[in-house]
């Protein structure tokens, strides 16, 4: 899934690239690289937690994250609603098992996975509690749900209606915690994604916000200057920081990353 505006960047290889829709991000496209790396950092952070486990990625999009987790997991199963994304993932990432399905009716048996990954997806769903309940159902006792989502406070500041037209409801940290705890999970950690030093330098270079520099030009249909293209294309996941809420104000984060455990008695 993506939280960037739709891009006009051409797709050069239909076998390797999944077309941008504005609702998901994909690797290998320079103008999309900021958003891709901002998603990728969460997979990097949790990859070790997948080691030896049966993993479900609910809302797998292009499939790159599931493929990364498959390096260490015992098995990775993907579920996505979009038929084009499902076929692309099957073709490009044969190491994962992919199902087309609705996330509030997951095509998996009860207690069948150890870990559910749901990154940049919950904000797209109409019935968020029903989805969390499904994650609870398919997890084994003590299993983990790892969920990331844009922080409503910084992503759509001061607004009740999300700026992104593909979002139904965005959450801040307290709302995400409430959503998870109401449906049988204990939140072990609430983390925030922030710009690291290099990205803070780029923010200053581009008038205070690298994000706004990209969005403003995309919305205006303007061609990006070569320097902006180069700066965005050069970003890596290491340019972002993931910090615990106990160390930095979580309400100033770009994205939230929750680590929650399924209660054994629920």
XYZ file of C-alpha atoms in Angstrom:
266
model
C 0.000 0.000 0.000
C 1.096 3.564 -0.567
C 0.332 6.870 1.021
C 1.850 8.943 -1.751
C -0.094 10.758 -4.458
C -0.396 8.950 -7.767
C 2.734 9.325 -9.882
C 3.041 9.794 -13.619
C 6.398 7.977 -13.635
C 6.312 5.507 -16.556
C 6.306 1.776 -15.879
C 8.961 0.346 -18.160
C 8.733 -3.392 -17.515
C 5.268 -4.797 -16.869
C 6.747 -8.132 -15.786
C 8.806 -6.490 -13.051
C 6.788 -3.394 -12.068
C 3.233 -3.169 -10.817
C 1.540 0.003 -12.042
C 1.166 2.826 -9.541
C -2.390 3.600 -8.522
C -1.805 6.023 -5.641
C -2.958 3.308 -3.235
C 0.256 1.290 -3.052
C 3.973 1.815 -3.423
C 6.315 -0.261 -5.568
C 10.092 -0.635 -5.776
C 12.309 0.460 -8.625
C 10.651 3.775 -9.578
C 12.820 6.839 -8.797
C 9.958 9.277 -8.158
C 8.324 6.779 -5.763
C 11.508 5.995 -3.873
C 10.851 8.186 -0.812
C 7.559 6.441 -0.089
C 8.946 3.003 -0.871
C 11.865 3.446 1.529
C 9.544 4.851 4.199
C 7.599 1.580 3.954
C 10.696 -0.599 3.652
C 12.192 0.600 6.938
C 9.384 -1.109 8.877
C 10.129 -4.449 7.190
C 13.824 -4.024 7.965
C 12.996 -3.339 11.592
C 10.827 -6.428 12.094
C 12.526 -8.915 9.733
C 14.291 -10.733 12.582
C 10.930 -11.318 14.331
C 9.830 -13.483 11.407
C 12.664 -15.996 11.807
C 11.321 -19.550 11.865
C 7.705 -18.401 12.038
C 4.592 -18.872 9.935
C 3.821 -15.357 8.747
C 0.751 -13.768 7.207
C 1.021 -10.447 5.435
C -2.500 -9.070 5.313
C -2.633 -6.503 2.519
C 0.598 -7.453 0.765
C 0.361 -5.074 -2.207
C 3.263 -5.505 -4.625
C 4.746 -8.291 -2.495
C 8.257 -6.958 -1.871
C 7.787 -6.946 1.913
C 6.523 -10.520 2.040
C 9.494 -11.611 -0.073
C 11.864 -9.904 2.338
C 10.308 -11.672 5.336
C 10.463 -14.997 3.473
C 14.265 -14.889 3.731
C 13.971 -15.905 7.394
C 10.403 -17.093 7.998
C 9.323 -20.734 7.961
C 6.493 -19.729 5.607
C 4.907 -16.524 4.315
C 1.305 -16.289 3.170
C -0.058 -13.160 1.521
C -3.650 -11.971 1.253
C -4.600 -9.015 -0.914
C -7.909 -7.879 -2.392
C -6.502 -6.602 -5.681
C -6.385 -9.282 -8.403
C -3.642 -7.527 -10.375
C -1.421 -7.310 -7.290
C -2.050 -10.977 -6.467
C -1.047 -12.146 -9.941
C 2.012 -9.897 -9.919
C 3.141 -11.253 -6.548
C 2.664 -14.859 -7.640
C 4.718 -14.219 -10.775
C 7.522 -12.205 -9.220
C 7.838 -13.777 -5.751
C 7.259 -17.542 -6.039
C 8.697 -18.058 -2.555
C 5.458 -16.805 -0.967
C 1.912 -18.201 -1.079
C -0.670 -15.668 -2.254
C -4.452 -15.608 -1.869
C -6.920 -13.095 -3.203
C -9.373 -12.261 -0.468
C -11.084 -9.735 1.757
C -9.109 -8.775 4.838
C -12.188 -8.945 7.056
C -12.726 -12.560 5.937
C -9.207 -13.994 5.788
C -8.958 -17.306 3.886
C -6.934 -18.963 6.678
C -7.981 -21.361 9.458
C -8.095 -20.391 13.117
C -4.758 -20.323 14.916
C -2.694 -20.982 11.795
C 0.058 -18.328 11.955
C 2.558 -16.975 14.465
C 2.884 -13.471 13.067
C 0.562 -11.107 11.188
C 2.134 -8.155 9.359
C -0.142 -5.309 8.291
C 1.798 -2.314 7.043
C 0.180 0.851 5.677
C -3.176 -0.895 5.212
C -5.487 -0.319 8.205
C -6.124 3.290 7.125
C -7.644 1.960 3.868
C -10.221 -0.292 5.559
C -13.831 0.594 6.283
C -14.301 -1.910 9.116
C -11.089 -1.718 11.095
C -12.325 -3.609 14.214
C -13.500 -6.522 12.031
C -10.060 -6.782 10.485
C -8.305 -6.734 13.863
C -10.688 -9.471 15.029
C -9.691 -11.558 12.001
C -6.011 -11.099 12.861
C -6.820 -12.317 16.368
C -8.631 -15.367 14.943
C -5.828 -16.559 12.669
C -3.042 -16.006 15.202
C -1.910 -18.701 17.581
C -2.013 -17.913 21.297
C 0.780 -15.472 22.084
C 1.243 -14.612 18.400
C 2.144 -11.102 17.307
C 0.403 -8.496 15.188
C 2.738 -5.906 13.702
C 0.874 -2.926 12.287
C 2.060 0.332 10.746
C -0.037 3.276 9.629
C 0.429 6.984 8.919
C 0.180 9.111 12.045
C -3.032 11.112 11.598
C -1.645 14.074 13.533
C 1.175 14.681 11.053
C -0.280 13.113 7.894
C -3.595 15.010 7.853
C -2.913 17.736 10.434
C -5.989 19.383 11.922
C -8.386 17.440 9.683
C -11.107 14.907 10.427
C -11.192 13.742 6.795
C -7.947 12.184 5.486
C -6.070 14.103 2.811
C -5.411 10.884 0.913
C -8.593 9.936 -1.004
C -7.814 6.222 -0.582
C -7.918 6.453 3.218
C -11.098 5.819 5.178
C -9.895 6.543 8.708
C -6.455 7.540 9.910
C -5.306 6.980 13.485
C -3.037 8.576 16.027
C -1.154 6.515 18.615
C -3.856 6.494 21.280
C -6.526 5.531 18.734
C -4.403 2.708 17.344
C -3.737 1.426 20.861
C -7.461 1.479 21.642
C -8.308 -0.345 18.405
C -5.893 -3.161 19.209
C -6.611 -3.535 22.908
C -10.374 -3.585 22.359
C -9.983 -6.680 20.174
C -7.876 -8.984 22.284
C -4.330 -7.647 21.932
C -1.804 -6.234 24.369
C 0.344 -3.492 22.837
C 3.947 -4.270 23.748
C 5.472 -1.253 21.997
C 4.308 1.815 20.112
C 7.048 3.052 17.821
C 7.340 6.030 15.518
C 9.034 6.472 12.131
C 11.009 9.723 11.858
C 13.384 11.354 9.404
C 17.006 10.670 10.253
C 19.837 13.211 9.899
C 20.191 13.005 6.098
C 16.477 13.429 5.502
C 16.376 16.356 7.910
C 19.096 17.956 5.791
C 16.983 17.377 2.669
C 13.968 18.879 4.431
C 15.959 22.042 5.035
C 17.250 22.052 1.462
C 13.740 21.816 -0.018
C 12.088 24.662 1.846
C 11.458 22.848 5.122
C 9.794 19.672 3.822
C 11.001 17.164 1.267
C 7.533 15.590 1.391
C 5.822 18.847 0.443
C 8.365 19.465 -2.319
C 7.277 16.187 -3.920
C 3.550 16.496 -3.303
C 3.246 20.089 -4.472
C 4.879 19.295 -7.801
C 2.839 16.121 -8.256
C -0.442 17.902 -7.581
C 0.510 20.742 -9.905
C 1.566 18.323 -12.643
C 4.990 19.943 -12.713
C 8.110 18.194 -13.895
C 10.525 17.598 -11.051
C 13.883 19.368 -11.263
C 16.749 16.959 -11.825
C 18.174 17.734 -8.396
C 14.942 16.717 -6.650
C 14.777 13.486 -8.657
C 18.372 12.699 -7.669
C 17.775 13.485 -3.995
C 14.640 11.322 -3.824
C 16.192 8.462 -5.810
C 19.157 8.400 -3.425
C 17.127 7.830 -0.252
C 17.552 4.504 1.563
C 15.643 2.898 4.430
C 18.613 3.743 6.661
C 17.722 7.438 6.272
C 14.683 6.857 8.515
C 14.688 6.220 12.249
C 12.287 4.065 14.264
C 12.059 5.257 17.849
C 10.116 4.037 20.886
C 7.396 6.317 22.262
C 9.272 6.421 25.560
C 12.210 8.155 23.843
C 10.486 10.681 21.572
C 7.066 12.289 21.317
C 5.090 9.729 19.303
C 2.627 12.378 18.163
C 5.376 13.992 16.063
C 6.163 10.789 14.163
C 5.475 10.297 10.461
C 4.158 6.747 10.814
C 3.223 4.531 13.741
C 4.470 0.969 14.211
C 2.645 -1.087 16.827
C 3.874 -4.403 18.187
C 0.955 -6.244 19.794
C 0.549 -9.719 21.277
C -2.576 -11.842 21.084
C -3.893 -12.471 24.570
C -3.805 -16.159 25.349
C -7.049 -15.966 27.329
C -9.104 -14.171 24.675
